[in-house]
Structures are given as structure tokens and as C-alpha cells.
């Protein structure tokens, strides 16, 4: 048996988290092969084995993970009976939540912390207890919680490390739950990744703190479905000199992520992370790049995405490309969350701190370590990640 790595998840009762936890439990039980896990075929020295990953974490809901998973409808009785029964013994720890930052999502399982500092201390105690109780060698934190509204990036508390520390003392309203978790991780030297569009370790003071302390961080917003396809296709169109006149993207989804995004403020965060990729890959502004996300309950986790691309080719001739992706949101996302945790842990073991740009492949809006633009094109991102996994530096 290898060394045990804990994944402390923010949003442990969510669709992505419960799918990831069930998948790993089933791998341990021998009832799930490694299909759908992007790095399963890679043999990387020092990288944790899937069967050595252990889940814990926080949620606003106190339901056990089996009950939560059944509610999401991604996995069912069959999987629970077939290796994932341990989920019924797992319950999330009380969470730090705010309906100011996430209007449509609330729950009773909240810590009664009087202010930011107490909340941070409590999160750090939870991390330490997780490590001790599960006899873990190392722990990483992954944010899989509901999308928060945009942060007020001009606030003094988000301008510098000192400003942030003062903001913690004064319970500054600009500091969100996502930032409190990220700070708690970084300040306790726990690698941190953000799978959501919320502002967290990408807030200037937290990115700086991660750099100073040498803690690996990565984000943000998992690149799973429509944006993955966009960043695969756009480089090909660029390389064949097919000019993109317009790109219309629309989605329907009916899971609770969709419900969170039904709040216009949370939706704005998501559209922000989805929107920036095209111009950067193509090298010119696509005037008509329209993205829509609709909450449509009957579909549950079975998201449907349509893309219509208008193109101009040789001799100015017009063409169209249509794409229709019927995907399972969490079945695409859970393996990525798992690989992100393994890469973060590997980065820490290699002594690499700060923003892990080589992990950009996993994210819609890859966090960078400086003011430069991130790489968005999948073939380039894949090469960068492969080089790093092979032992080179990003
Ligand atoms: N394909 C995908 O599913 C995909 C892709 C990219 C990004 N994401 C992002 O990943 C996140 C999770 O997606 P999901 O489908 O699992 O959503 P979900 O709504 O099923 O789960 C989110 C969970 O977070 C919990 N939560 C909310 N605020 C919290 C807080 N402050 N502390 C602790 N827990 C909190 C909720 O109670 C819920 O159980 C979302 O932000 C989503 O935008 C998902």
C-alpha cells in the first residue's frame, strides 16, 4: 500500500464530490476500472495511486454522502451496493457559508463561528483532525462548492496580504467563504485547487501568500464539457486558417449546480470564466461569441450543450459547424477533480509552490503566476502537462 492522501472537499455533498468519492471507493473495492480517468495510463513516480485517496470535507447539508448521491441521481443503488456503501458512513463537517455570496444555496450544517478568524481556525482544526483520524500522510483541499457571486476585487481587503489579514480581523464583507477556505489551506501549507468559478486562491493576496509560503495552488473552474470542446476545436480552426465569424453556445442543465447558476450573480461568475478562451486561442476578437446557460430541471445531471460556429474559408466562402454534446456533468467532472488532487499532491512532493500553471489543462480559466495570459488551447496545455509529469518543470 502506498502513502495515504486525503482530499478535503468544500462541497462534499455535491454531485461532483459524491461521484468522485463513490468512484474511488469502488476502485478500492475492485468494482470500478480506471476508465474515464485522464491520467490512469501514466506511471509517474511519486504520484498517489487512486486507491490511496481518501475523501472528507465540508457541506452546508448534513446528509450522509449516500443520501446526497441518491438525490443527485448520478449514481444509484447499484453503485452503492457495489463498492460504494462506505458513503453512507460519511457525513460532511459543518461548513462556512454565506447567502450574500451564494443566494440560492443554504443549509443548516454551518459552523457557529463568530467571525472570519474563528472560521479559519475551525477549518484548520478540521484539516488536522481529518489527517489524524484517517491516518493520512498528506492532505490537499479542493473546492467543489456552489458557485459564488463575483467578488469585489477593488476592496482594500483583496488588494494585499496585509489588507487581507486586516480584513480577517475586521470580518470584512469582501471576504467570501471560498476565500476563507483557501486562506485556511494556504496558511496551513495545504495544497489548494479551485474547481469552481468563485474567486478564491486567485485573489491577489492569496496568490501572493501561496507564493511566499511555497504552497501549490491551481484553478479555476473545471474544463469539462462545452469549453473543453471549444478549446479543442478552436486551435484546429486557427491552424486551418478558418476564420470564426461567430460562436453561439447554449446549455441546459437541471442539477443543483444549475440551480445555483439560476442566480444571475452566480451566473455572471460562470460566464466570465467561460468567455475568455476564444479570443486568446484565435488571436483576434470574435465579435459574436454568445454563451447561455439555462436551468432546466427535467434533465438533472444530464447536461446538453449546443454550439453553432460560423466560419469563413478560402475565397470568402461561408460554412457552419454544429456540435451537440449530451454529457453527464459529474461523470466528466469527478475524474478531473481526482486528477487535480493527485497533481497538486505531486507538486508539493516535488517542492513546487505557488500557482501550478502546468495544470491549466484542467481549467476553463487557468490561474497564472503573473500578469501574462494563460494558455487555453488543449493541444498546447496537454504538452505542458505531459512534460511536467515526465519530470520536467512547467
Ligand atoms: N461539469 C461539472 O459538473 C462542473 C464543471 C466545472 C465546474 N463545476 C463547478 O463545480 C462546483 C460543484 O458542482 P456540482 O455539480 O457538484 O454542484 P452541487 O450543487 O451538486 O454541489 C455543490 C455543493 O456545495 C455545497 N456548498 C455550497 N456552499 C458551500 C460552502 N460555503 N461550504 C461548503 N459547502 C458548500 C452545497 O451544499 C452542495 O452540496 C460548482 O461550482 C460548479 O460550477 C462543475
Tab-separated table of C-alpha atoms and ligand atoms in Angstrom:
chain	number	residue	atom	x	y	z
A	1	UNK	CA	0.000	0.000	0.000
A	2	UNK	CA	1.212	3.468	-0.853
A	3	UNK	CA	1.049	6.631	1.193
A	4	UNK	CA	-2.449	7.800	2.079
A	5	UNK	CA	-3.559	11.132	0.627
A	6	UNK	CA	-6.658	12.925	1.940
A	7	UNK	CA	-8.824	15.104	-0.289
A	8	UNK	CA	-10.612	17.687	1.865
A	9	UNK	CA	-13.521	18.814	-0.287
A	10	UNK	CA	-15.520	22.011	0.082
A	11	UNK	CA	-18.997	20.916	-1.044
A	12	UNK	CA	-18.614	17.226	-0.126
A	13	UNK	CA	-22.333	16.510	-0.609
A	14	UNK	CA	-22.388	17.900	-4.139
A	15	UNK	CA	-22.898	15.942	-7.351
A	16	UNK	CA	-19.223	16.101	-8.392
A	17	UNK	CA	-17.838	15.298	-4.923
A	18	UNK	CA	-20.126	12.345	-4.219
A	19	UNK	CA	-19.402	10.930	-7.695
A	20	UNK	CA	-15.651	11.241	-7.107
A	21	UNK	CA	-15.859	9.665	-3.632
A	22	UNK	CA	-18.007	6.795	-4.915
A	23	UNK	CA	-15.680	6.181	-7.871
A	24	UNK	CA	-12.615	5.912	-5.627
A	25	UNK	CA	-14.417	3.688	-3.089
A	26	UNK	CA	-15.397	1.398	-5.977
A	27	UNK	CA	-11.826	1.329	-7.306
A	28	UNK	CA	-10.700	0.244	-3.818
A	29	UNK	CA	-13.378	-2.431	-3.785
A	30	UNK	CA	-12.319	-3.637	-7.229
A	31	UNK	CA	-15.714	-2.857	-8.781
A	32	UNK	CA	-14.647	0.102	-10.941
A	33	UNK	CA	-11.937	0.071	-13.559
A	34	UNK	CA	-9.962	3.218	-14.317
A	35	UNK	CA	-11.987	4.262	-17.372
A	36	UNK	CA	-12.575	7.992	-17.742
A	37	UNK	CA	-9.573	8.945	-15.582
A	38	UNK	CA	-7.289	11.008	-17.853
A	39	UNK	CA	-4.002	10.100	-16.146
A	40	UNK	CA	-4.725	6.416	-15.434
A	41	UNK	CA	-2.309	5.212	-18.095
A	42	UNK	CA	0.543	7.380	-16.796
A	43	UNK	CA	3.127	5.885	-14.497
A	44	UNK	CA	4.504	8.901	-12.654
A	45	UNK	CA	6.992	8.494	-9.856
A	46	UNK	CA	5.575	9.779	-6.566
A	47	UNK	CA	2.006	10.244	-7.784
A	48	UNK	CA	-0.608	8.875	-5.377
A	49	UNK	CA	-2.486	5.770	-6.513
A	50	UNK	CA	-6.253	6.157	-6.903
A	51	UNK	CA	-6.873	3.528	-4.227
A	52	UNK	CA	-4.833	5.556	-1.713
A	53	UNK	CA	-7.103	8.620	-1.920
A	54	UNK	CA	-9.496	9.315	0.978
A	55	UNK	CA	-12.313	11.863	0.991
A	56	UNK	CA	-13.553	14.160	3.748
A	57	UNK	CA	-14.905	17.676	3.740
A	58	UNK	CA	-17.457	20.336	4.474
A	59	UNK	CA	-21.005	20.949	3.275
A	60	UNK	CA	-23.990	23.075	4.240
A	61	UNK	CA	-26.023	19.861	4.143
A	62	UNK	CA	-25.534	17.259	6.883
A	63	UNK	CA	-26.901	14.305	4.905
A	64	UNK	CA	-24.634	11.294	4.614
A	65	UNK	CA	-22.947	11.004	1.211
A	66	UNK	CA	-25.051	8.057	0.041
A	67	UNK	CA	-28.269	10.026	0.625
A	68	UNK	CA	-26.795	13.064	-1.128
A	69	UNK	CA	-25.590	10.944	-4.065
A	70	UNK	CA	-29.035	9.374	-4.484
A	71	UNK	CA	-30.544	12.855	-4.582
A	72	UNK	CA	-28.198	13.916	-7.406
A	73	UNK	CA	-29.100	10.781	-9.365
A	74	UNK	CA	-25.654	10.371	-10.961
A	75	UNK	CA	-25.029	7.084	-9.183
A	76	UNK	CA	-27.720	4.901	-7.627
A	77	UNK	CA	-28.409	1.794	-5.523
A	78	UNK	CA	-26.345	-0.320	-7.901
A	79	UNK	CA	-23.095	1.582	-7.272
A	80	UNK	CA	-23.783	1.930	-3.551
A	81	UNK	CA	-24.240	-1.815	-3.219
A	82	UNK	CA	-21.281	-2.438	-5.490
A	83	UNK	CA	-18.370	-0.986	-3.515
A	84	UNK	CA	-19.584	2.485	-2.522
A	85	UNK	CA	-21.544	1.518	0.597
A	86	UNK	CA	-18.976	3.382	2.743
A	87	UNK	CA	-20.604	6.614	1.556
A	88	UNK	CA	-23.492	6.008	3.976
A	89	UNK	CA	-20.995	6.261	6.858
A	90	UNK	CA	-19.564	9.576	5.663
A	91	UNK	CA	-21.008	12.922	6.732
A	92	UNK	CA	-19.699	16.386	5.891
A	93	UNK	CA	-18.263	18.641	8.584
A	94	UNK	CA	-20.130	21.886	9.325
A	95	UNK	CA	-19.385	24.491	6.651
A	96	UNK	CA	-18.704	28.204	6.380
A	97	UNK	CA	-21.478	29.597	4.186
A	98	UNK	CA	-22.949	32.935	3.129
A	99	UNK	CA	-26.181	33.621	1.274
A	100	UNK	CA	-24.708	37.001	0.386
A	101	UNK	CA	-22.193	35.175	-1.824
A	102	UNK	CA	-24.444	32.295	-2.936
A	103	UNK	CA	-28.062	33.391	-2.903
A	104	UNK	CA	-29.810	30.153	-3.896
A	105	UNK	CA	-27.880	27.724	-1.684
A	106	UNK	CA	-28.149	27.463	2.102
A	107	UNK	CA	-28.269	24.753	4.746
A	108	UNK	CA	-28.282	24.157	8.476
A	109	UNK	CA	-24.884	22.451	8.703
A	110	UNK	CA	-22.920	25.612	9.429
A	111	UNK	CA	-20.208	26.305	11.954
A	112	UNK	CA	-21.219	28.744	14.643
A	113	UNK	CA	-18.016	30.737	14.208
A	114	UNK	CA	-18.131	34.315	15.446
A	115	UNK	CA	-16.260	35.864	12.528
A	116	UNK	CA	-13.601	35.216	9.914
A	117	UNK	CA	-10.672	34.342	12.199
A	118	UNK	CA	-12.722	31.761	14.104
A	119	UNK	CA	-13.927	30.272	10.807
A	120	UNK	CA	-10.349	29.910	9.540
A	121	UNK	CA	-9.245	28.310	12.821
A	122	UNK	CA	-12.129	25.857	12.642
A	123	UNK	CA	-11.328	24.869	9.029
A	124	UNK	CA	-7.703	24.271	10.030
A	125	UNK	CA	-8.788	22.160	13.019
A	126	UNK	CA	-10.938	20.080	10.672
A	127	UNK	CA	-7.947	19.518	8.375
A	128	UNK	CA	-5.755	18.413	11.286
A	129	UNK	CA	-8.446	16.087	12.660
A	130	UNK	CA	-9.009	14.578	9.179
A	131	UNK	CA	-5.304	13.825	8.864
A	132	UNK	CA	-5.074	12.257	12.316
A	133	UNK	CA	-8.311	10.241	12.207
A	134	UNK	CA	-7.746	8.823	8.716
A	135	UNK	CA	-4.012	8.305	9.346
A	136	UNK	CA	-3.179	10.310	6.241
A	137	UNK	CA	0.335	11.081	5.092
A	138	UNK	CA	-0.723	14.236	3.275
A	139	UNK	CA	-3.866	16.304	2.604
A	140	UNK	CA	-4.944	18.559	-0.269
A	141	UNK	CA	-8.040	20.784	-0.400
A	142	UNK	CA	-10.338	21.008	-3.447
A	143	UNK	CA	-13.198	23.490	-3.794
A	144	UNK	CA	-16.258	21.728	-5.272
A	145	UNK	CA	-18.846	24.016	-3.669
A	146	UNK	CA	-21.605	26.010	-5.338
A	147	UNK	CA	-20.539	28.985	-7.440
A	148	UNK	CA	-20.396	32.267	-5.521
A	149	UNK	CA	-21.228	35.661	-6.962
A	150	UNK	CA	-18.401	37.832	-8.283
A	151	UNK	CA	-16.116	39.278	-5.630
A	152	UNK	CA	-15.479	42.973	-5.126
A	153	UNK	CA	-11.874	42.867	-6.330
A	154	UNK	CA	-11.357	46.579	-5.681
A	155	UNK	CA	-11.937	46.164	-1.938
A	156	UNK	CA	-8.946	47.006	0.254
A	157	UNK	CA	-9.119	43.540	1.844
A	158	UNK	CA	-8.376	41.959	-1.555
A	159	UNK	CA	-5.546	44.305	-2.533
A	160	UNK	CA	-2.647	42.959	-0.447
A	161	UNK	CA	-1.706	40.305	2.090
A	162	UNK	CA	-1.732	42.918	4.873
A	163	UNK	CA	-5.118	44.182	3.707
A	164	UNK	CA	-6.467	40.634	3.754
A	165	UNK	CA	-5.124	39.981	7.270
A	166	UNK	CA	-6.798	43.205	8.445
A	167	UNK	CA	-9.972	42.139	6.631
A	168	UNK	CA	-9.917	38.878	8.578
A	169	UNK	CA	-9.594	40.784	11.868
A	170	UNK	CA	-12.459	43.095	10.922
A	171	UNK	CA	-14.773	40.465	9.359
A	172	UNK	CA	-14.642	42.392	6.107
A	173	UNK	CA	-17.684	41.673	3.915
A	174	UNK	CA	-15.483	41.453	0.795
A	175	UNK	CA	-14.005	38.176	2.070
A	176	UNK	CA	-16.117	35.243	0.885
A	177	UNK	CA	-16.392	31.695	2.261
A	178	UNK	CA	-14.351	30.428	-0.732
A	179	UNK	CA	-11.535	32.799	0.270
A	180	UNK	CA	-11.685	31.746	3.935
A	181	UNK	CA	-11.229	28.079	2.969
A	182	UNK	CA	-8.406	28.947	0.554
A	183	UNK	CA	-6.655	31.066	3.178
A	184	UNK	CA	-7.040	28.318	5.802
A	185	UNK	CA	-5.418	25.866	3.384
A	186	UNK	CA	-2.548	28.082	2.266
A	187	UNK	CA	-1.772	29.305	5.788
A	188	UNK	CA	-1.509	25.682	6.959
A	189	UNK	CA	0.643	24.643	3.952
A	190	UNK	CA	-2.141	22.528	2.446
A	191	UNK	CA	-2.179	22.493	-1.403
A	192	UNK	CA	-5.392	24.031	-2.731
A	193	UNK	CA	-7.326	23.801	-6.016
A	194	UNK	CA	-10.445	25.624	-7.103
A	195	UNK	CA	-12.757	23.643	-9.421
A	196	UNK	CA	-15.386	26.416	-9.289
A	197	UNK	CA	-15.587	29.876	-10.882
A	198	UNK	CA	-15.616	31.549	-7.435
A	199	UNK	CA	-12.765	33.895	-6.544
A	200	UNK	CA	-10.507	32.081	-4.057
A	201	UNK	CA	-6.744	31.435	-4.319
A	202	UNK	CA	-6.709	33.709	-7.381
A	203	UNK	CA	-7.481	36.746	-5.187
A	204	UNK	CA	-4.226	38.749	-5.238
A	205	UNK	CA	-3.385	38.389	-1.516
A	206	UNK	CA	-3.995	34.639	-1.507
A	207	UNK	CA	-1.953	34.034	-4.662
A	208	UNK	CA	0.835	36.058	-3.086
A	209	UNK	CA	0.617	34.138	0.194
A	210	UNK	CA	0.788	30.829	-1.711
A	211	UNK	CA	3.912	32.068	-3.494
A	212	UNK	CA	5.574	33.264	-0.283
A	213	UNK	CA	4.793	30.077	1.640
A	214	UNK	CA	5.540	27.799	-1.328
A	215	UNK	CA	2.118	26.130	-1.271
A	216	UNK	CA	0.873	24.716	-4.611
A	217	UNK	CA	-2.407	26.246	-5.805
A	218	UNK	CA	-4.363	25.752	-9.054
A	219	UNK	CA	-7.640	26.846	-10.616
A	220	UNK	CA	-10.113	27.731	-11.731
A	221	UNK	CA	-13.414	26.287	-12.912
A	222	UNK	CA	-13.070	22.732	-14.210
A	223	UNK	CA	-12.932	22.430	-18.002
A	224	UNK	CA	-15.266	19.518	-18.576
A	225	UNK	CA	-17.761	19.846	-21.418
A	226	UNK	CA	-18.503	22.724	-23.723
A	227	UNK	CA	-15.353	24.712	-23.005
A	228	UNK	CA	-13.244	21.562	-23.416
A	229	UNK	CA	-14.701	21.074	-26.896
A	230	UNK	CA	-14.264	24.769	-27.678
A	231	UNK	CA	-10.588	24.694	-26.774
A	232	UNK	CA	-10.061	21.500	-28.809
A	233	UNK	CA	-11.817	22.791	-31.939
A	234	UNK	CA	-10.672	26.428	-31.940
A	235	UNK	CA	-6.941	25.607	-32.318
A	236	UNK	CA	-7.773	23.348	-35.292
A	237	UNK	CA	-9.808	26.110	-36.969
A	238	UNK	CA	-6.965	28.560	-36.279
A	239	UNK	CA	-4.379	26.196	-37.789
A	240	UNK	CA	-6.507	25.651	-40.928
A	241	UNK	CA	-7.000	29.432	-41.309
A	242	UNK	CA	-10.777	29.109	-40.972
A	243	UNK	CA	-11.959	32.440	-39.648
A	244	UNK	CA	-14.534	32.278	-36.838
A	245	UNK	CA	-17.218	34.887	-37.535
A	246	UNK	CA	-19.377	33.888	-34.600
A	247	UNK	CA	-19.725	31.189	-31.958
A	248	UNK	CA	-23.075	30.645	-30.280
A	249	UNK	CA	-23.035	28.309	-27.261
A	250	UNK	CA	-26.027	27.321	-25.207
A	251	UNK	CA	-26.570	24.808	-22.398
A	252	UNK	CA	-29.407	23.279	-20.420
A	253	UNK	CA	-28.799	21.567	-17.098
A	254	UNK	CA	-31.050	20.589	-14.221
A	255	UNK	CA	-28.767	19.672	-11.329
A	256	UNK	CA	-28.200	21.809	-8.261
A	257	UNK	CA	-25.205	23.484	-9.945
A	258	UNK	CA	-27.778	24.678	-12.476
A	259	UNK	CA	-29.953	25.932	-9.621
A	260	UNK	CA	-27.021	27.887	-8.137
A	261	UNK	CA	-26.388	29.363	-11.586
A	262	UNK	CA	-30.041	30.384	-11.805
A	263	UNK	CA	-28.992	33.261	-9.541
A	264	UNK	CA	-27.887	35.944	-12.035
A	265	UNK	CA	-24.904	36.919	-9.873
A	266	UNK	CA	-23.514	33.363	-9.748
A	267	UNK	CA	-24.206	33.039	-13.486
A	268	UNK	CA	-22.070	36.094	-14.168
A	269	UNK	CA	-19.098	34.378	-12.476
A	270	UNK	CA	-19.552	31.341	-14.711
A	271	UNK	CA	-19.935	33.324	-17.928
A	272	UNK	CA	-16.771	35.195	-17.009
A	273	UNK	CA	-14.693	32.010	-16.837
A	274	UNK	CA	-16.275	30.513	-19.966
A	275	UNK	CA	-15.989	33.577	-22.155
A	276	UNK	CA	-12.321	34.409	-22.353
A	277	UNK	CA	-10.922	31.373	-24.164
A	278	UNK	CA	-11.765	32.007	-27.810
A	279	UNK	CA	-10.083	35.331	-28.500
A	280	UNK	CA	-6.952	34.114	-26.798
A	281	UNK	CA	-6.690	30.955	-28.928
A	282	UNK	CA	-7.660	32.556	-32.229
A	283	UNK	CA	-5.643	35.729	-31.764
A	284	UNK	CA	-8.474	38.054	-32.811
A	285	UNK	CA	-11.698	39.119	-31.113
A	286	UNK	CA	-14.753	37.038	-32.038
A	287	UNK	CA	-17.414	39.713	-32.102
A	288	UNK	CA	-20.366	37.385	-31.747
A	289	UNK	CA	-19.342	34.956	-29.035
A	290	UNK	CA	-22.553	34.296	-27.142
A	291	UNK	CA	-22.839	31.899	-24.194
A	292	UNK	CA	-26.078	30.963	-22.441
A	293	UNK	CA	-26.740	28.609	-19.522
A	294	UNK	CA	-30.293	27.673	-18.601
A	295	UNK	CA	-31.561	25.785	-15.569
A	296	UNK	CA	-33.929	23.131	-16.948
A	297	UNK	CA	-34.948	20.711	-14.213
A	298	UNK	CA	-36.090	17.631	-16.212
A	299	UNK	CA	-32.517	16.953	-17.352
A	300	UNK	CA	-30.943	16.654	-13.906
A	301	UNK	CA	-27.208	15.994	-14.286
A	302	UNK	CA	-27.567	15.150	-17.994
A	303	UNK	CA	-26.421	18.406	-19.478
A	304	UNK	CA	-26.962	19.202	-23.127
A	305	UNK	CA	-24.779	21.739	-24.891
A	306	UNK	CA	-25.163	23.119	-28.419
A	307	UNK	CA	-22.598	25.087	-30.344
A	308	UNK	CA	-23.052	26.783	-33.678
A	309	UNK	CA	-19.902	28.113	-35.293
A	310	UNK	CA	-19.992	30.382	-38.348
A	311	UNK	CA	-16.817	30.189	-40.400
A	312	UNK	CA	-15.234	31.862	-43.406
A	313	UNK	CA	-12.775	29.890	-45.538
A	314	UNK	CA	-10.946	30.103	-48.884
A	315	UNK	CA	-12.338	32.734	-51.279
A	316	UNK	CA	-14.532	34.101	-48.503
A	317	UNK	CA	-16.911	31.138	-48.632
A	318	UNK	CA	-19.126	30.727	-45.556
A	319	UNK	CA	-19.536	27.484	-43.626
A	320	UNK	CA	-21.097	26.283	-40.395
A	321	UNK	CA	-20.139	23.711	-37.797
A	322	UNK	CA	-22.730	22.328	-35.319
A	323	UNK	CA	-21.872	20.492	-32.173
A	324	UNK	CA	-24.299	18.808	-29.781
A	325	UNK	CA	-22.780	17.307	-26.633
A	326	UNK	CA	-25.119	15.209	-24.485
A	327	UNK	CA	-22.969	14.677	-21.450
A	328	UNK	CA	-23.183	13.710	-17.828
A	329	UNK	CA	-21.864	16.710	-15.975
A	330	UNK	CA	-20.482	14.969	-12.903
A	331	UNK	CA	-19.194	11.918	-14.797
A	332	UNK	CA	-16.958	14.324	-16.732
A	333	UNK	CA	-16.067	16.446	-13.704
A	334	UNK	CA	-15.335	13.870	-10.973
A	335	UNK	CA	-12.290	12.299	-12.684
A	336	UNK	CA	-10.838	15.761	-13.260
A	337	UNK	CA	-11.248	16.664	-9.595
A	338	UNK	CA	-9.414	13.440	-8.714
A	339	UNK	CA	-6.541	14.123	-11.136
A	340	UNK	CA	-6.282	17.705	-9.916
A	341	UNK	CA	-5.839	16.425	-6.346
A	342	UNK	CA	-3.136	13.939	-7.443
A	343	UNK	CA	-1.238	16.603	-9.411
A	344	UNK	CA	-1.393	19.096	-6.528
A	345	UNK	CA	-0.037	16.476	-4.170
A	346	UNK	CA	2.727	15.621	-6.644
A	347	UNK	CA	3.661	19.294	-6.992
A	348	UNK	CA	4.017	19.572	-3.227
A	349	UNK	CA	6.201	16.493	-3.065
A	350	UNK	CA	8.384	17.945	-5.818
A	351	UNK	CA	8.739	21.111	-3.745
A	352	UNK	CA	6.899	23.289	-6.250
A	353	UNK	CA	4.888	26.088	-4.645
A	354	UNK	CA	2.680	28.913	-5.908
A	355	UNK	CA	0.467	28.718	-8.989
A	356	UNK	CA	0.822	25.408	-10.828
A	357	UNK	CA	0.432	26.630	-14.408
A	358	UNK	CA	1.129	23.183	-15.860
A	359	UNK	CA	-2.296	22.153	-14.507
A	360	UNK	CA	-4.035	24.673	-16.796
A	361	UNK	CA	-5.411	21.827	-18.943
A	362	UNK	CA	-7.916	21.051	-16.214
A	363	UNK	CA	-9.418	24.547	-16.014
A	364	UNK	CA	-11.597	26.936	-18.005
A	365	UNK	CA	-9.715	29.952	-16.693
A	366	UNK	CA	-6.245	28.753	-15.757
A	367	UNK	CA	-4.688	30.733	-12.950
A	368	UNK	CA	-1.281	32.176	-13.854
A	369	UNK	CA	1.582	33.197	-11.616
A	370	UNK	CA	1.871	36.667	-13.152
A	371	UNK	CA	0.075	39.146	-15.415
A	372	UNK	CA	0.587	37.014	-18.558
A	373	UNK	CA	-2.370	35.368	-20.313
A	374	UNK	CA	-2.966	31.667	-19.691
A	375	UNK	CA	-2.601	29.041	-22.413
A	376	UNK	CA	-6.109	27.876	-23.400
A	377	UNK	CA	-5.577	25.581	-26.423
A	378	UNK	CA	-5.875	21.935	-25.367
A	379	UNK	CA	-3.025	20.520	-27.500
A	380	UNK	CA	-0.593	23.053	-26.016
A	381	UNK	CA	-1.909	22.541	-22.484
A	382	UNK	CA	-1.609	18.760	-22.855
A	383	UNK	CA	2.023	19.049	-23.961
A	384	UNK	CA	2.863	21.293	-20.989
A	385	UNK	CA	1.235	18.870	-18.534
A	386	UNK	CA	2.905	15.842	-20.144
A	387	UNK	CA	6.340	17.492	-19.914
A	388	UNK	CA	5.779	18.184	-16.237
A	389	UNK	CA	4.551	14.678	-15.499
A	390	UNK	CA	7.637	13.333	-17.262
A	391	UNK	CA	9.700	15.122	-14.658
A	392	UNK	CA	10.415	18.399	-16.391
A	393	UNK	CA	9.380	21.727	-14.946
A	394	UNK	CA	6.467	23.678	-16.368
B	1	LIG	N1	-19.118	19.517	-15.051
B	1	LIG	C1	-19.310	19.992	-13.829
B	1	LIG	O1	-20.052	19.442	-13.080
B	1	LIG	C2	-18.561	21.222	-13.420
B	1	LIG	C3	-17.638	21.789	-14.300
B	1	LIG	C4	-16.918	22.910	-13.908
B	1	LIG	C5	-17.148	23.474	-12.673
B	1	LIG	N2	-18.065	22.931	-11.843
B	1	LIG	C6	-18.291	23.593	-10.556
B	1	LIG	O2	-18.102	22.665	-9.515
B	1	LIG	C7	-18.942	23.023	-8.424
B	1	LIG	C8	-19.689	21.783	-7.960
B	1	LIG	O3	-20.584	21.335	-8.945
B	1	LIG	P1	-21.734	20.290	-8.531
B	1	LIG	O4	-22.467	19.937	-9.772
B	1	LIG	O5	-21.186	19.232	-7.671
B	1	LIG	O6	-22.648	21.247	-7.645
B	1	LIG	P2	-23.659	20.836	-6.468
B	1	LIG	O7	-24.603	21.989	-6.367
B	1	LIG	O8	-24.204	19.473	-6.670
B	1	LIG	O9	-22.709	20.777	-5.179
B	1	LIG	C9	-22.246	21.878	-4.507
B	1	LIG	C10	-22.233	21.542	-3.028
B	1	LIG	O10	-21.581	22.628	-2.356
B	1	LIG	C11	-22.250	22.845	-1.128
B	1	LIG	N3	-21.886	24.181	-0.670
B	1	LIG	C12	-22.319	25.372	-1.124
B	1	LIG	N4	-21.710	26.371	-0.463
B	1	LIG	C13	-20.851	25.788	0.414
B	1	LIG	C14	-19.939	26.287	1.375
B	1	LIG	N5	-19.785	27.599	1.547
B	1	LIG	N6	-19.207	25.400	2.101
B	1	LIG	C15	-19.346	24.062	1.926
B	1	LIG	N7	-20.224	23.533	1.032
B	1	LIG	C16	-20.958	24.390	0.286
B	1	LIG	C17	-23.713	22.649	-1.475
B	1	LIG	O11	-24.494	22.393	-0.327
B	1	LIG	C18	-23.626	21.421	-2.415
B	1	LIG	O12	-23.739	20.204	-1.706
B	1	LIG	C19	-19.836	24.160	-8.922
B	1	LIG	O13	-19.318	25.403	-8.505
B	1	LIG	C20	-19.722	24.059	-10.408
B	1	LIG	O14	-19.920	25.295	-11.063
B	1	LIG	C21	-18.765	21.806	-12.178
